[in-house]
Amino acid sequence: MKQTASSPGRRILAIWLTALAIDRWQLAEGISPAPFALLSESAHGPRIAAINAAARSAGVQPGAMLTDARALCPDLAVHPGDPAGDRAFLEKLALWAQRWGPWSALDPPDGLLVDVTGVAHLFGGERGLLNDAAARLAVRGLSARLAIAPTAGAAWALAHYGPGRAVHDPGDGLDQLPVAALRLDPATLLVLRRLGLKRVGDLSGVARDALARRFRSTRAPGANPLIRLDQLLGKVPEPLLPVLAAEMPLVQRRLMEPIRHRSLLDQVLDDLTADMARLLEGQAKGARRLDLALWKVDGEVLSRRLELAAASRDAAHIARLFAGKLDDLDAGFGIELARLSAPWCEPLALSQADFERAAEAHGTALSACIDRLNARLGEDAIRRPQPFASHLPERAQRWLPPLAPESASQNELAFHARPLKLLDRAEPIAVLYASPDGLPRRFRWRGEVHEISRAEGPERIAPEWWRERGHVRLRDYYRIEDGQGRRYWIYRAGLAGDGRGGVPEWFLQGLCA
Amino acid sequence: VPEAPLTPERRRAEGGALPPPTRAPFVELGLVSCFSFLRGASDAVDLATTARALGYDALGIADANTMAGVVRLHGEAKTLGLTPVIGCRIETTEGLAFLAYPRSRAAYGRLCRLISAGRMGKLDGEWQDKGICDISLAMLADHAEGVALVLIPPTDLAAQFTVAVESNVVPFVSRPRVLPSASPRTGSAAEGRRREEERDTSHEDTKTQSDRAAPQAFSPVSTSPRALDSELKAAVPQTKPLRVFVSSCESFSNLLPHLIQQLPTLRHIAAAYLYSGDDLARIAELDDLARSHGLSILATNLPLYHAPAAPSAARCDDRDPAQDHGGRAGHLLEANAERHLKARRRWHGCSRAGPTRSRGARRWRMPASSALMNCAMNIPQEVYPDGLHAQEHLEVG
C-alpha cells in the first residue's frame, strides 16, 4: 500500500459477479428452468432482489414489488434472499482471488478488487490473466465481468459498463462511459441527468469550478462527481481495505487403531494440547475457547467445548480441564480421529519462564482457579458483582464475568444497611402486625412461625417510576430478629390505602449474619 | 392560529374568604421551593396551599444559598393568612448545612450580604462563577449575629469534616494590647477589618508561626481534639486577644463544640424522620448530642415538594433520571418521596422522639417572623429614620 494510485504501473483487477445471489442459490439448490426470484423485505412488503434468466425473460424486473412481479409472471417461484450469506461467500471468494495478486479487497455487495501489479506475466500477460480468471470463475459456476485498469475506479467502471474483459492502459480515454460508471449515489446520478451530463466526458467539458461549487456541500465520495472523477483518473488516492485470512488454530491426530479406553484417550489429549500450545505460542496467542471433536468409527462425532476465563496456552491446564469433561464419553467401537481447535483466541505475549524450578510452583493463577471452578461447578457459576446505582436491593448490583475489567469509576456503597445474604427472589411470608403500617410482630416463613423480638425500620424505597409501571408499590424494609437471634430483612410491599392494590403483602428478601 | 404563550400563566393562591388559621403546634421550617434549582420541585402556590390545607399557620422557607424564593412564598402565604418565616439554607464549603432565620431587620441585611459575598467572589478572592455560592464557616460566623441558626446534620454522622478552628497555640505577644470587650463575633464589616489588622499584627509579632496563622490556610498542624476542647473551654470566657486558626479534621460529634463556639446563635439541630431505616436511633443520637452541648433538636421534614403523589415532579430533586445517564440516575435521587409537607397527625404517628422537637419549633418561631415582616413592608416608604436615603437605609446592617 506504499504505492499511491497515481504512480505508474499500478494494475487493479475488478471482478463483478453479475448474479451472485442467484448463482449461489443455483449452486446450492440446482439449476431450474422455471422462473425464480430471491426476495428482500422492505417497508412496503417483499421486493424482488435477484432473478434468474427465465424470470427475466418473463418480464420480471429486480427491485419490483413481489405482487407486481406475480402479476407479470404468475408461476414465479420465490425464496427469501440471504445477504449475510452472500457477504460471507464474497469474503471467502476474496481470499480465493488472492491467487491472482498479493491482496484483494471487497467491493460490496457483489464485486472484488485484486491488485495484480507486476503479476500478469505469470499468466501470460493481462489478457491471459483475464482469461484465466474468467475460466476459473466459470468453473465455480459464477457469471462475472472482468476488467484491468490502473485505478480501482477505472477497473470498476470498465467491469460494469465497459466491453467484456477490458484492459485499460493509462493513456486510453474513458469519456464514452456513462456517468453511472463513477460509482455515484442514485440521487447524484439524478442530478447529473437533469443537468444533461450523461457521459464521463461531459463532466470534463464543464468548468471544474462550476462543478465544485454545485457539489461543494457534499464530502462523501459517492455524492460528489469530482472526487469520483479524480479517483477514476488516479489524481487522488483511493485507499482500499484488503482482506486478510485469519486461520483458526487447529491440531489433530489420526489414530492407527481406534481407541476405546480412557487412558489412551488421555494420552491423545495430552499430545493434542501440547501441539496446540506450541501452535499458539508460535502465533503469540492464547485460547479463550477450545473445541475438541472426536470422530468415532461409525462416523459419529463427539464434541466438547471449553471456555477459559483468561487467554491461556498452558497444555497441562487445558488437558486437566478437558479431562473433567470426558467422563461421560461413549467411545462405542472406538475413536479414530481427534481434533482440537481454538475458535476464539486473544493475543498473549510470550513470557520468560523462571530460572528457578521452585518459583514456578508458587500457587495457582486466579484465572486458572476460576477455570477449574467453572469446570467443576458449571458455566456461569462464578460471577463478579458490580455496583449499580439503584436504591432497589436486587438492582443495586450487576453480574459480570469473573475476570471482566472493573468499571473506571469507583465510589462508596451508597446503600444504608443491607443483609449479607440476599435471596434471588423475595419469598412471600405471612405477617402478623399490630397496625397496618406498624412494626411486624410474628411471621411465617417456609412453614415455620417466628416470633419477632426486635425490629428496626422502616426503610422506605419508592419504585423507580421512570422504569416501572404505575401500579408498582413502594417497599418498607424492616430489619428484624426472631426469638432464636436469627435476623432477617423483610419488606412490606405497599401501604394500606395507597390505591395500588388491596392489603399489602409481605416478603422476606434477605438473611442477616 | 393563535400562539400559546411560551410560559404558562403564573398561578396565584385564592384565599379571599378563608378564615385566619388556628394556631398550630408545629411549624415546618427548612422548606425548599422551586427556586432551589434541581432540588425543590414545588412552586410557592402549591406549598402555601398545601400547608394551609394541612392546618399549618406558619411556613418557613429555606432555599439553598438564595433568598430568591422568598418573595413568592411571602405573597402566597399572606394571601392565605399564613405567617411566612423568611430565611434560607446556608451550605458552606466545608460540607455543613444550616437553616438561617434572621431575627431582625439588620440580621436580614447581614444574611443577604453573606449570600452576595458568596455569589460574587470565591474564597481566594477571584471572581465567582455563575450559579455557585461559596460560603465558608468563617464568613457565616462573621455574618451570623442576630441570625438564628439550625444545624442540619449530615446523612452519615461518622463523616469527617475539615474546618478551621481556633488553635491552642497562643502566640507570644511582647506588649500587652488593650482590646474592646465586645464579643469577638460581632458580624459588622468594621469588626472584620479590625480582626484582619489584628491578624496582620500577629504575623509581625510572631514571624515563626506565620505559616499557621492564616485563618483559612490548611496547615498540616494536627492537634488532638481533646486538647483543643480543653483549651477552648478555658479560652472562651476570656477576651481572646489573638485568634489563630488551624484546619482540623473532625467527625460530626467532635465538630459540634467548635461550631457552637464559633456560632453563638446556633441553638438547634434539625432532626428529620426520613424513612431511612434507623431514624429513631438517629434522632435519639442527635438528641443526646444536642443535650450534651446545651442545644435542642428541632423537628423538620426538610420538605422538597408539597405532595408525594406527583412522582415525576416530586422525585426529580437532583436530576431528571429519564434524561440523565440514560435512565440510570440511581443514587442521585432520593430513595423515597417522603420529603413533602405532612399533616401533624402523620408527624406524630411516625415520630417517637418525644415532645421536645415540636415544642422547639413552635416557641422559636415568633420573634423571627415578626421581624421579617418589616423588611418587606418598609421599602416603599418615603421618609426614613435619621434622614437616610432609601438605598442607605437598605444598606444598614
mmCIF file of C-alpha atoms in Angstrom, chain B residues 9-185:
data_model
loop_
_atom_site.group_PDB
_atom_site.id
_atom_site.type_symbol
_atom_site.label_atom_id
_atom_site.label_comp_id
_atom_site.label_asym_id
_atom_site.label_seq_id
_atom_site.Cartn_x
_atom_site.Cartn_y
_atom_site.Cartn_z
ATOM 1 C CA GLU B 9 -49.645 31.985 33.350
ATOM 2 C CA ARG B 10 -48.480 32.483 36.899
ATOM 3 C CA ARG B 11 -50.785 30.797 39.346
ATOM 4 C CA ARG B 12 -51.814 32.601 42.484
ATOM 5 C CA ALA B 13 -53.393 31.352 45.659
ATOM 6 C CA GLU B 14 -57.034 32.201 46.205
ATOM 7 C CA GLY B 15 -57.626 32.857 49.857
ATOM 8 C CA GLY B 16 -60.053 35.725 49.967
ATOM 9 C CA ALA B 17 -62.839 34.137 52.014
ATOM 10 C CA LEU B 18 -60.666 31.950 54.250
ATOM 11 C CA PRO B 19 -60.833 32.461 57.999
ATOM 12 C CA PRO B 20 -57.474 33.016 59.693
ATOM 13 C CA PRO B 21 -55.828 29.698 60.587
ATOM 14 C CA THR B 22 -55.856 28.410 64.106
ATOM 15 C CA ARG B 23 -52.607 28.275 65.949
ATOM 16 C CA ALA B 24 -50.850 25.046 65.036
ATOM 17 C CA PRO B 25 -48.479 23.253 67.393
ATOM 18 C CA PHE B 26 -45.919 22.658 64.683
ATOM 19 C CA VAL B 27 -44.145 24.920 62.216
ATOM 20 C CA GLU B 28 -42.413 23.480 59.207
ATOM 21 C CA LEU B 29 -39.014 25.082 58.669
ATOM 22 C CA GLY B 30 -36.481 24.288 56.000
ATOM 23 C CA LEU B 31 -38.925 24.316 53.118
ATOM 24 C CA VAL B 32 -37.275 24.267 49.691
ATOM 25 C CA SER B 33 -39.125 25.945 46.840
ATOM 26 C CA CYS B 34 -38.521 25.592 43.131
ATOM 27 C CA PHE B 35 -36.042 28.462 43.344
ATOM 28 C CA SER B 36 -33.538 25.897 44.550
ATOM 29 C CA PHE B 37 -32.975 24.620 41.060
ATOM 30 C CA LEU B 38 -32.863 20.814 40.572
ATOM 31 C CA ARG B 39 -33.700 20.330 44.223
ATOM 32 C CA GLY B 40 -37.012 21.828 45.179
ATOM 33 C CA ALA B 41 -39.863 20.765 42.955
ATOM 34 C CA SER B 42 -42.877 22.773 44.087
ATOM 35 C CA ASP B 43 -43.998 26.314 43.467
ATOM 36 C CA ALA B 44 -44.823 28.612 46.353
ATOM 37 C CA VAL B 45 -48.520 28.456 45.446
ATOM 38 C CA ASP B 46 -48.617 24.714 45.928
ATOM 39 C CA LEU B 47 -46.567 24.865 49.097
ATOM 40 C CA ALA B 48 -48.698 27.514 50.719
ATOM 41 C CA THR B 49 -51.989 25.974 49.630
ATOM 42 C CA THR B 50 -50.973 22.527 50.868
ATOM 43 C CA ALA B 51 -49.697 23.921 54.146
ATOM 44 C CA ARG B 52 -52.950 25.748 54.690
ATOM 45 C CA ALA B 53 -54.931 22.613 53.895
ATOM 46 C CA LEU B 54 -52.812 20.608 56.341
ATOM 47 C CA GLY B 55 -53.541 23.031 59.162
ATOM 48 C CA TYR B 56 -50.312 24.982 59.434
ATOM 49 C CA ASP B 57 -50.386 28.611 60.419
ATOM 50 C CA ALA B 58 -46.776 29.430 59.510
ATOM 51 C CA LEU B 59 -44.253 28.252 56.962
ATOM 52 C CA GLY B 60 -40.501 28.690 56.970
ATOM 53 C CA ILE B 61 -38.765 28.844 53.617
ATOM 54 C CA ALA B 62 -35.120 27.914 53.220
ATOM 55 C CA ASP B 63 -33.839 27.849 49.666
ATOM 56 C CA ALA B 64 -30.252 26.780 49.265
ATOM 57 C CA ASN B 65 -27.928 29.787 49.416
ATOM 58 C CA THR B 66 -30.518 32.114 47.969
ATOM 59 C CA MET B 67 -33.368 34.369 49.012
ATOM 60 C CA ALA B 68 -34.924 34.227 45.567
ATOM 61 C CA GLY B 69 -37.967 32.190 46.537
ATOM 62 C CA VAL B 70 -38.855 34.411 49.467
ATOM 63 C CA VAL B 71 -40.964 36.906 47.518
ATOM 64 C CA ARG B 72 -43.401 34.421 46.089
ATOM 65 C CA LEU B 73 -43.819 32.489 49.285
ATOM 66 C CA HIS B 74 -44.349 35.701 51.199
ATOM 67 C CA GLY B 75 -47.092 36.801 48.801
ATOM 68 C CA GLU B 76 -48.880 33.483 48.693
ATOM 69 C CA ALA B 77 -48.646 32.952 52.437
ATOM 70 C CA LYS B 78 -50.095 36.392 53.148
ATOM 71 C CA THR B 79 -52.933 35.677 50.722
ATOM 72 C CA LEU B 80 -53.784 32.514 52.602
ATOM 73 C CA GLY B 81 -53.365 34.060 56.014
ATOM 74 C CA LEU B 82 -50.226 32.103 56.858
ATOM 75 C CA THR B 83 -47.228 33.622 58.556
ATOM 76 C CA PRO B 84 -44.162 33.347 56.351
ATOM 77 C CA VAL B 85 -40.912 32.719 58.184
ATOM 78 C CA ILE B 86 -38.239 34.161 55.959
ATOM 79 C CA GLY B 87 -34.800 32.651 55.826
ATOM 80 C CA CYS B 88 -32.541 30.491 53.777
ATOM 81 C CA ARG B 89 -30.419 27.409 53.898
ATOM 82 C CA ILE B 90 -26.702 28.158 54.067
ATOM 83 C CA GLU B 91 -24.494 25.413 52.695
ATOM 84 C CA THR B 92 -20.862 26.011 53.454
ATOM 85 C CA THR B 93 -17.858 24.875 51.511
ATOM 86 C CA GLU B 94 -16.921 22.616 54.421
ATOM 87 C CA GLY B 95 -19.978 20.494 53.633
ATOM 88 C CA LEU B 96 -22.114 21.725 56.516
ATOM 89 C CA ALA B 97 -25.655 22.995 56.101
ATOM 90 C CA PHE B 98 -27.598 25.396 58.297
ATOM 91 C CA LEU B 99 -31.076 26.820 58.309
ATOM 92 C CA ALA B 100 -30.643 30.539 58.851
ATOM 93 C CA TYR B 101 -33.561 32.691 60.026
ATOM 94 C CA PRO B 102 -32.783 36.330 60.781
ATOM 95 C CA ARG B 103 -34.466 37.796 63.833
ATOM 96 C CA SER B 104 -34.198 41.437 62.926
ATOM 97 C CA ARG B 105 -34.042 43.768 60.009
ATOM 98 C CA ALA B 106 -30.292 44.231 60.440
ATOM 99 C CA ALA B 107 -29.732 40.484 60.643
ATOM 100 C CA TYR B 108 -31.678 40.046 57.418
ATOM 101 C CA GLY B 109 -29.327 42.521 55.784
ATOM 102 C CA ARG B 110 -26.310 40.643 57.058
ATOM 103 C CA LEU B 111 -27.629 37.337 55.745
ATOM 104 C CA CYS B 112 -28.249 38.811 52.295
ATOM 105 C CA ARG B 113 -24.807 40.356 52.385
ATOM 106 C CA LEU B 114 -23.320 36.950 53.194
ATOM 107 C CA ILE B 115 -25.070 35.346 50.216
ATOM 108 C CA SER B 116 -23.973 38.178 47.950
ATOM 109 C CA ALA B 117 -20.390 37.777 49.113
ATOM 110 C CA GLY B 118 -20.509 34.059 48.390
ATOM 111 C CA ARG B 119 -22.035 34.578 44.964
ATOM 112 C CA MET B 120 -19.704 37.358 43.891
ATOM 113 C CA GLY B 121 -16.323 36.134 44.982
ATOM 114 C CA LYS B 122 -14.556 32.875 45.528
ATOM 115 C CA LEU B 123 -12.873 32.190 48.821
ATOM 116 C CA ASP B 124 -9.498 33.101 47.350
ATOM 117 C CA GLY B 125 -10.780 36.480 46.162
ATOM 118 C CA GLU B 126 -11.269 35.604 42.484
ATOM 119 C CA TRP B 127 -14.495 36.415 40.673
ATOM 120 C CA GLN B 128 -17.094 33.769 41.328
ATOM 121 C CA ASP B 129 -18.510 31.562 38.560
ATOM 122 C CA LYS B 130 -22.162 31.877 37.696
ATOM 123 C CA GLY B 131 -24.619 29.907 39.781
ATOM 124 C CA ILE B 132 -22.136 28.987 42.503
ATOM 125 C CA CYS B 133 -22.101 30.265 46.056
ATOM 126 C CA ASP B 134 -19.021 29.727 48.182
ATOM 127 C CA ILE B 135 -19.619 30.460 51.840
ATOM 128 C CA SER B 136 -17.099 29.370 54.395
ATOM 129 C CA LEU B 137 -17.778 28.798 58.049
ATOM 130 C CA ALA B 138 -15.745 31.875 58.949
ATOM 131 C CA MET B 139 -17.851 34.024 56.633
ATOM 132 C CA LEU B 140 -21.001 32.659 58.230
ATOM 133 C CA ALA B 141 -19.618 33.349 61.682
ATOM 134 C CA ASP B 142 -18.916 36.942 60.654
ATOM 135 C CA HIS B 143 -22.494 37.492 59.497
ATOM 136 C CA ALA B 144 -24.387 35.373 61.998
ATOM 137 C CA GLU B 145 -25.257 37.998 64.568
ATOM 138 C CA GLY B 146 -28.972 38.036 65.075
ATOM 139 C CA VAL B 147 -29.479 35.128 62.704
ATOM 140 C CA ALA B 148 -30.943 32.057 64.352
ATOM 141 C CA LEU B 149 -29.152 29.005 63.024
ATOM 142 C CA VAL B 150 -30.304 25.408 62.896
ATOM 143 C CA LEU B 151 -27.627 22.867 62.091
ATOM 144 C CA ILE B 152 -28.662 20.192 59.602
ATOM 145 C CA PRO B 153 -26.704 17.067 60.470
ATOM 146 C CA PRO B 154 -25.022 15.155 57.652
ATOM 147 C CA THR B 155 -26.512 11.934 56.339
ATOM 148 C CA ASP B 156 -23.616 9.971 57.753
ATOM 149 C CA LEU B 157 -22.926 11.082 61.294
ATOM 150 C CA ALA B 158 -19.492 9.461 61.196
ATOM 151 C CA ALA B 159 -18.364 11.556 58.241
ATOM 152 C CA GLN B 160 -15.273 13.667 58.711
ATOM 153 C CA PHE B 161 -15.277 17.427 58.177
ATOM 154 C CA THR B 162 -12.330 19.702 57.764
ATOM 155 C CA VAL B 163 -12.986 23.082 59.328
ATOM 156 C CA ALA B 164 -10.889 25.972 60.530
ATOM 157 C CA VAL B 165 -10.846 26.018 64.306
ATOM 158 C CA GLU B 166 -9.006 28.182 66.725
ATOM 159 C CA SER B 167 -5.611 26.867 67.553
ATOM 160 C CA ASN B 168 -4.449 26.156 71.053
ATOM 161 C CA VAL B 169 -1.104 27.667 70.152
ATOM 162 C CA VAL B 170 -1.039 31.125 71.720
ATOM 163 C CA PRO B 171 1.481 33.403 70.001
ATOM 164 C CA PHE B 172 3.748 35.295 72.293
ATOM 165 C CA VAL B 173 2.910 38.990 72.405
ATOM 166 C CA SER B 174 5.656 41.332 73.503
ATOM 167 C CA ARG B 175 3.477 44.208 74.730
ATOM 168 C CA PRO B 176 0.007 43.916 76.196
ATOM 169 C CA ARG B 177 -2.746 45.052 73.878
ATOM 170 C CA VAL B 178 -5.909 46.670 75.057
ATOM 171 C CA LEU B 179 -8.850 45.339 73.198
ATOM 172 C CA PRO B 180 -12.526 46.318 73.364
ATOM 173 C CA SER B 181 -14.565 43.968 75.460
ATOM 174 C CA ALA B 182 -17.125 43.384 72.738
ATOM 175 C CA SER B 183 -17.845 39.893 71.609
ATOM 176 C CA PRO B 184 -15.255 38.699 69.110
ATOM 177 C CA ARG B 185 -18.008 37.691 66.780
#
